[in-house]
mmCIF file of C-alpha atoms and ligand atoms in Angstrom:
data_model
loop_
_atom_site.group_PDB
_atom_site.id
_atom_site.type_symbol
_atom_site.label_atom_id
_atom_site.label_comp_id
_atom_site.label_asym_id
_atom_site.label_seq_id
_atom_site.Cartn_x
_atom_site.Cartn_y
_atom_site.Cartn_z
ATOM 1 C CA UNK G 1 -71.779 185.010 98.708
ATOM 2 C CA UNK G 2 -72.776 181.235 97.863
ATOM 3 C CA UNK G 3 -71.708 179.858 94.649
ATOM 4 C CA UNK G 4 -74.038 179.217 92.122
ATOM 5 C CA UNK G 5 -73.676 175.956 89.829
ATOM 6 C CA UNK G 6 -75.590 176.235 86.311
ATOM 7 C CA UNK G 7 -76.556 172.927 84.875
ATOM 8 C CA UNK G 8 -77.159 172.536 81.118
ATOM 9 C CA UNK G 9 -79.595 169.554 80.624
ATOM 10 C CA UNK G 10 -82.489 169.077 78.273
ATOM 11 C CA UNK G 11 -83.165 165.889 79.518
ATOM 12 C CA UNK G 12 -85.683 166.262 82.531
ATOM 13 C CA UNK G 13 -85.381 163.184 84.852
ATOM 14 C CA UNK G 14 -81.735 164.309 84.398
ATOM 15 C CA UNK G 15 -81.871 167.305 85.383
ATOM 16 C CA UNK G 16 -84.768 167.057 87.900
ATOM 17 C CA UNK G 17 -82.023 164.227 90.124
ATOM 18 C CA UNK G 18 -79.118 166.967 89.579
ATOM 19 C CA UNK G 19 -81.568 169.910 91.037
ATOM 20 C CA UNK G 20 -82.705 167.476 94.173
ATOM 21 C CA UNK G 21 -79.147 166.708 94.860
ATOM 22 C CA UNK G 22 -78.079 170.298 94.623
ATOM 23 C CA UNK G 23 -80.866 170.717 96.764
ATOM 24 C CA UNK G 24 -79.942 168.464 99.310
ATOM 25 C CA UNK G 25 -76.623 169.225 99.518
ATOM 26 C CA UNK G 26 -76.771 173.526 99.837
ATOM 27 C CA UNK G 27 -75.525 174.092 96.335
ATOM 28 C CA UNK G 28 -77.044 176.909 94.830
ATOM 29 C CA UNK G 29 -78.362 176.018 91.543
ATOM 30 C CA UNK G 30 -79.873 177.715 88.406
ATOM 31 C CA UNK G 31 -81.308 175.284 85.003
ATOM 32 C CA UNK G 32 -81.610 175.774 81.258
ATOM 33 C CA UNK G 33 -82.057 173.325 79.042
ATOM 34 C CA UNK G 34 -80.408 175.137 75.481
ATOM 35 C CA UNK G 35 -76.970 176.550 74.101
ATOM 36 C CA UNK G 36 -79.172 180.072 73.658
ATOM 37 C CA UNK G 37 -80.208 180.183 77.237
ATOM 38 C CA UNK G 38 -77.506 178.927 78.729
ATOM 39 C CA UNK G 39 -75.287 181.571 77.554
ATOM 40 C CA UNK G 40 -77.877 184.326 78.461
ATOM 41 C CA UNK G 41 -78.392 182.846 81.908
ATOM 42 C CA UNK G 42 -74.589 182.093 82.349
ATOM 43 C CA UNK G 43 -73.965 186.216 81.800
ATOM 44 C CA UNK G 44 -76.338 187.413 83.779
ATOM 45 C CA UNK G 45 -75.634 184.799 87.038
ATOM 46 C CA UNK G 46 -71.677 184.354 87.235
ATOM 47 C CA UNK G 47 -72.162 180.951 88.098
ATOM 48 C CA UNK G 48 -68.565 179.189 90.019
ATOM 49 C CA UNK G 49 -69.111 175.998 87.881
ATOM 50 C CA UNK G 50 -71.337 174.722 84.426
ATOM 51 C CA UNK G 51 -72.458 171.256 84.644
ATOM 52 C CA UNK G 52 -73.189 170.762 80.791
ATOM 53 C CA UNK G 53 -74.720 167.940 78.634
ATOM 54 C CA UNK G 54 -73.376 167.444 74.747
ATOM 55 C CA UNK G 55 -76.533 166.323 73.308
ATOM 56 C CA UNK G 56 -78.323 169.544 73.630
ATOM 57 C CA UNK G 57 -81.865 170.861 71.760
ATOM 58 C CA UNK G 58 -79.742 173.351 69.565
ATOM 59 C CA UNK G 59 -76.514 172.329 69.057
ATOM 60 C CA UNK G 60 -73.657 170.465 70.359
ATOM 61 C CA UNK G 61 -72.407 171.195 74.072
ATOM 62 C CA UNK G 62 -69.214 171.439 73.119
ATOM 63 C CA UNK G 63 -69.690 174.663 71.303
ATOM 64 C CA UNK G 64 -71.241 175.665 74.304
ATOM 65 C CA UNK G 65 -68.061 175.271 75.776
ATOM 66 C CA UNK G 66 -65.903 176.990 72.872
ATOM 67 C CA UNK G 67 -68.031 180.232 73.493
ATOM 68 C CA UNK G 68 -67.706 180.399 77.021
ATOM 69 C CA UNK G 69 -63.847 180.195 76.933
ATOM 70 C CA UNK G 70 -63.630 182.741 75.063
ATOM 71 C CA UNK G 71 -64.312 184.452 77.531
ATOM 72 C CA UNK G 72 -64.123 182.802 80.843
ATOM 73 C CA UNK G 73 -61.743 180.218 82.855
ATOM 74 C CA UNK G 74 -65.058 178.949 85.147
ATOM 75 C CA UNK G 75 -64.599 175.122 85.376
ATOM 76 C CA UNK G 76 -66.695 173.063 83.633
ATOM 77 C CA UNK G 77 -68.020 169.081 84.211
ATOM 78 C CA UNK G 78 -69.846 167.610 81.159
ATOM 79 C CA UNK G 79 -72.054 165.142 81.681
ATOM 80 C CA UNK G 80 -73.208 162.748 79.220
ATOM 81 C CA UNK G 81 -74.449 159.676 77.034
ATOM 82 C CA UNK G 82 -71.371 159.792 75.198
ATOM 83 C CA UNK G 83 -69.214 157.376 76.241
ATOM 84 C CA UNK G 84 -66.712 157.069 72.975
ATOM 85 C CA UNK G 85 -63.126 158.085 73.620
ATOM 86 C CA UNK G 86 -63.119 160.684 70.472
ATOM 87 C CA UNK G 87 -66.046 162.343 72.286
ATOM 88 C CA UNK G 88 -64.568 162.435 75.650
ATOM 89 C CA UNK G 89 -60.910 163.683 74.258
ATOM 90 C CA UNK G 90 -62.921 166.420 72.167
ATOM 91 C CA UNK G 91 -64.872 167.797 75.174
ATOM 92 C CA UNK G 92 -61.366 167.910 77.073
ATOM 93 C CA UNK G 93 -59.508 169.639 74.351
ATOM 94 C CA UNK G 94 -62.117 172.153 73.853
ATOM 95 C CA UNK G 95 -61.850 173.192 77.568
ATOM 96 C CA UNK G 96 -64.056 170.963 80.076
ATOM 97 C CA UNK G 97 -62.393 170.739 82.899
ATOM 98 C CA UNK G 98 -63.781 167.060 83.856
ATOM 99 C CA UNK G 99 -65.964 164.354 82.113
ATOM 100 C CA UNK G 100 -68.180 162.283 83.539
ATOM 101 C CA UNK G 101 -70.575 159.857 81.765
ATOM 102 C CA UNK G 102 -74.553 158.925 82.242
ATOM 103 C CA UNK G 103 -75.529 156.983 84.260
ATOM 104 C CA UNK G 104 -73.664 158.808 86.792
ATOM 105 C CA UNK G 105 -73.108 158.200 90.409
ATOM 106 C CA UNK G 106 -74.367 160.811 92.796
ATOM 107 C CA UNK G 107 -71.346 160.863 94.941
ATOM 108 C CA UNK G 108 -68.583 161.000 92.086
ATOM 109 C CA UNK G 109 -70.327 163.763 90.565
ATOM 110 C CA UNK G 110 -70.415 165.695 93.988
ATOM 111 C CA UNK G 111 -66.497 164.421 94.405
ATOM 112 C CA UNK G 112 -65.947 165.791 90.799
ATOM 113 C CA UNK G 113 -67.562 169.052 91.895
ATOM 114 C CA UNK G 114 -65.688 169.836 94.966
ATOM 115 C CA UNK G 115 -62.455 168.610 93.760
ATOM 116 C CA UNK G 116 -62.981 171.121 90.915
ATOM 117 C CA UNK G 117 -64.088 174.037 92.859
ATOM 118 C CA UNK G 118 -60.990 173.414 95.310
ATOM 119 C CA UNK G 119 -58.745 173.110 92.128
ATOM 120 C CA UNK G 120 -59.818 176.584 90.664
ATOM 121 C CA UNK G 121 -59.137 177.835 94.001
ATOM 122 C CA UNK G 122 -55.739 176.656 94.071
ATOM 123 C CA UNK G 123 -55.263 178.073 90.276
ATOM 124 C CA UNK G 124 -56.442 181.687 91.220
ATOM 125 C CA UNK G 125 -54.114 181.542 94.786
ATOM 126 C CA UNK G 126 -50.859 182.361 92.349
ATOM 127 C CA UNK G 127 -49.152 180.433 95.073
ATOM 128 C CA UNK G 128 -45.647 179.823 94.823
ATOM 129 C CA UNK G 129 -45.592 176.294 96.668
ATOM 130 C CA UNK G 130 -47.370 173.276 96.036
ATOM 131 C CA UNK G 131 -47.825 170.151 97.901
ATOM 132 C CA UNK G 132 -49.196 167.170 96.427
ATOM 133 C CA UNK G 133 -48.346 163.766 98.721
ATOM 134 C CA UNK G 134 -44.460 163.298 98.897
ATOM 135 C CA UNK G 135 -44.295 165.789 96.157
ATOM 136 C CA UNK G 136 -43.464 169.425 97.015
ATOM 137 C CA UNK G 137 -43.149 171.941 93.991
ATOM 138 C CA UNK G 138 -41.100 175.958 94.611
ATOM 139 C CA UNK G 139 -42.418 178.032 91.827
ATOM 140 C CA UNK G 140 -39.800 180.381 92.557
ATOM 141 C CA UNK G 141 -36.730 178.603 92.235
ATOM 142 C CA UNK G 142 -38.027 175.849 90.071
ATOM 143 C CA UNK G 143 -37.349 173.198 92.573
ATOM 144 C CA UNK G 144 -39.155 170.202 93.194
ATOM 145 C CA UNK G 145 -38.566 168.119 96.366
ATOM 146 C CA UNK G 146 -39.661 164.467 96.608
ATOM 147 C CA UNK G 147 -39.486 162.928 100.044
ATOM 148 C CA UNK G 148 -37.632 166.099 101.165
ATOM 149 C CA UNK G 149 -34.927 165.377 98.040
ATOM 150 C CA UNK G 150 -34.166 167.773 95.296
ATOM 151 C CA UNK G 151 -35.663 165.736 91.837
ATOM 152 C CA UNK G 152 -32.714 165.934 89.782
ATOM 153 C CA UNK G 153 -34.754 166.976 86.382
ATOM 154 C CA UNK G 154 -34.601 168.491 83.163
ATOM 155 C CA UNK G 155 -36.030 171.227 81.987
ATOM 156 C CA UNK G 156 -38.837 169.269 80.635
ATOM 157 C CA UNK G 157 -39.096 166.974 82.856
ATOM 158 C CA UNK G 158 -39.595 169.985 85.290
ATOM 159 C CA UNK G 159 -42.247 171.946 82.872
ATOM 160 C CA UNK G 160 -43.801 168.619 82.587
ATOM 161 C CA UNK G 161 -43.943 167.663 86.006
ATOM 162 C CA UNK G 162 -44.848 171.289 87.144
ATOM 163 C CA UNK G 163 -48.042 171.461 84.826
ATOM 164 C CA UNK G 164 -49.055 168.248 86.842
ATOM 165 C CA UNK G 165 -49.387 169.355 89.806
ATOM 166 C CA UNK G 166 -50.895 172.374 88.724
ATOM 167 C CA UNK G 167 -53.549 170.142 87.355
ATOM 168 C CA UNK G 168 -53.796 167.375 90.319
ATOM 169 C CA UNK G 169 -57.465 165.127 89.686
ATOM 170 C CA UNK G 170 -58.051 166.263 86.723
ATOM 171 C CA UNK G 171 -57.657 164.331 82.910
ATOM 172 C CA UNK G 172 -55.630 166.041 80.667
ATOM 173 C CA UNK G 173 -55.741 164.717 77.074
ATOM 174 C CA UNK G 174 -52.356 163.929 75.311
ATOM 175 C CA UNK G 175 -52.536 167.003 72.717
ATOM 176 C CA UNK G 176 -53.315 169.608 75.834
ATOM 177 C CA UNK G 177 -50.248 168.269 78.282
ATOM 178 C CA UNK G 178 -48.311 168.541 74.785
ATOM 179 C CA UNK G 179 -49.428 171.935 73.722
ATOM 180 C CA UNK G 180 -49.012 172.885 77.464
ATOM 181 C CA UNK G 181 -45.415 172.248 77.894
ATOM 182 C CA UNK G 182 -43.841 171.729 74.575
ATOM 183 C CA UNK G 183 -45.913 174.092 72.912
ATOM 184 C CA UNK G 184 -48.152 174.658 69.908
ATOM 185 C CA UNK G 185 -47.396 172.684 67.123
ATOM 186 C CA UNK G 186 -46.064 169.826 69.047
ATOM 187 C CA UNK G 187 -50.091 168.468 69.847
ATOM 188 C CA UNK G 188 -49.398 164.951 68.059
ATOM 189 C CA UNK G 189 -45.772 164.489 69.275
ATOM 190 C CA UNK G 190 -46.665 161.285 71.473
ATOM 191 C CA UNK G 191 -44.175 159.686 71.927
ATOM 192 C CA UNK G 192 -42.275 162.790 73.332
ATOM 193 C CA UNK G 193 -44.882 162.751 75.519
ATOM 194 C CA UNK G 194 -44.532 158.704 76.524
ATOM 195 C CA UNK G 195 -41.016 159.159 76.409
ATOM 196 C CA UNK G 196 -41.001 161.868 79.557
ATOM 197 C CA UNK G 197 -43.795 160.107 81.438
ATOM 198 C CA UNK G 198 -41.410 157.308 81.394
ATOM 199 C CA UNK G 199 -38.329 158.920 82.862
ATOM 200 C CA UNK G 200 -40.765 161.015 85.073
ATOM 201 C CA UNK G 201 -42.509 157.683 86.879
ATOM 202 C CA UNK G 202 -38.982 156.305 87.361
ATOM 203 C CA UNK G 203 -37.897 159.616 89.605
ATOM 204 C CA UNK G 204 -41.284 159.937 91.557
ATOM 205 C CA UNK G 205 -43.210 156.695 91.557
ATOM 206 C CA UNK G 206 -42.398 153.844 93.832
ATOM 207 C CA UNK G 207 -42.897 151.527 91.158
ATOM 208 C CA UNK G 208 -43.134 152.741 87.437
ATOM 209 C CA UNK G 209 -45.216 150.104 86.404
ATOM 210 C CA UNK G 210 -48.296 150.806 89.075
ATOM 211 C CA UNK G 211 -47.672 154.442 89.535
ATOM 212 C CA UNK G 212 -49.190 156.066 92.417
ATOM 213 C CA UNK G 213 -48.972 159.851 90.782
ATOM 214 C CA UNK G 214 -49.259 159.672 87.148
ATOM 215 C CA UNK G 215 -52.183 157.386 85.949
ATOM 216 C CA UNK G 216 -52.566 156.504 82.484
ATOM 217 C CA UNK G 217 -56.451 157.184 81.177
ATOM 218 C CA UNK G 218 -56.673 154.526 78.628
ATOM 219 C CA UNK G 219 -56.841 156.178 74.861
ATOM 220 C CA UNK G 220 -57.539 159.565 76.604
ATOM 221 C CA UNK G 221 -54.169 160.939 78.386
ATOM 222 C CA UNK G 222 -53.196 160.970 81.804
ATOM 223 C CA UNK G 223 -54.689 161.682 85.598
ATOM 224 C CA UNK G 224 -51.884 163.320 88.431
ATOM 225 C CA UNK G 225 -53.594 161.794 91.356
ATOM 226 C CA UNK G 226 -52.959 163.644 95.021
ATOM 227 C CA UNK G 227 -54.751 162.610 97.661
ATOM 228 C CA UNK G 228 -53.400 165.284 99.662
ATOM 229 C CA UNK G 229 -52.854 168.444 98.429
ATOM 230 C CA UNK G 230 -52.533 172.056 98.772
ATOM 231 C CA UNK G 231 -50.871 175.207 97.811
ATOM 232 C CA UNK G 232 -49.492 178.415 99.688
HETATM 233 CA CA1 CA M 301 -79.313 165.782 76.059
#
């Protein structure tokens, strides 16, 4: 069955370039250009992925977003105007998967795309072994090898470093990674959260001050980059 990608625009030269390059490159594709629609059209299609704009006729996109997950883990890419920080952190926290901003390149959206398809992939395999680069990760005996070596860590470090590479490519604000590993209640705990990235770039990176795995996203949170990954 091909996968269907739903795009939520209300802007038409917008969405007329996203249908083209759908249509060029053998995405299925279905439009709407409302919050009411949307929902109705996003029920009645299981789409694999919502490309959705904030600024929408009746409402803000990100309520979009609350609805759906409610009651579904589908990855979503907004794309938008918006290019403040608070706006981009907001769509994040509510549960977009990616952000990318207008005017967009064709190829990074398609690069967003697939590297989100792959990732929910990955997410639904339950595998028990991850490979990102010279990082290897055993889900079942909560080891994790770097260039073949047992990573001494603790058990934060570990929860920390685990939730990474569950979530390679993809920007995670500062309040999810800390609701993720520390837990609710801990969201504005930063510098926890600086703290372990800290002692986590000086086990895996080469050099902690240009790290190679965990990027910084300026005033947003961080990016686990893997160029090469996969899971078992
Ligand atoms: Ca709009």
């Amino acid at each position: 069955m091909k996968q269907i990608i739903q795009i939520i625009e209300d802007d038409p030269s917008v969405k007329k370039l996203l249908e083209i390059t759908f249509k060029e490159y053998g995405f299925e594709y279905v439009s709407c250009e409302n919050k009411k629609t949307a929902m109705m059209t996003f029920l009645g299609y299981n789409p694999a992925l919502l490309i959705v704009d904030l600024g929408l006729p009746d409402g803000d996109g990100k309520e979009f977003i609350h609805q759906i997950r409610e009651i579904s883990k589908i990855p979503i890419i907004v794309l938008s105007a918006r290019h403040d920080e608070k706006e981009i952190i907001a769509a994040l926290d509510v549960g977009a998967d990616d952000y990318i901003t207008k005017p967009f390149s064709v190829n990074e959206l398609l690069a967003r795309i697939r590297a989100t398809l792959r990732r929910n992939i990955n997410e639904e395999s339950l595998c028990d072994k991850v490979v990102c680069n010279d990082l290897e990760l055993d889900i079942l005996t909560r080891d994790i090898y770097f260039k073949k070596e047992k990573l001494k860590l603790t058990p934060i470090e570990y929860e920390l470093l685990k939730y990474f590479l569950l979530h390679p490519n993809k920007t995670l604000t500062h309040k999810q990674i800390l609701k993720e590993v520390w837990g609710t209640g801990y969201q504005n705990e930063m510098q926890y959260l600086r703290t372990y990235i800290n002692t986590l770039r000086k086990k895996i990176e080469d050099n902690s001050t240009r790290p190679n795995y965990i990027k910084t996203e300026s005033g947003i949170g961080y990016r686990f980059s893997c160029t090469k990954n996969q899971g078992f």
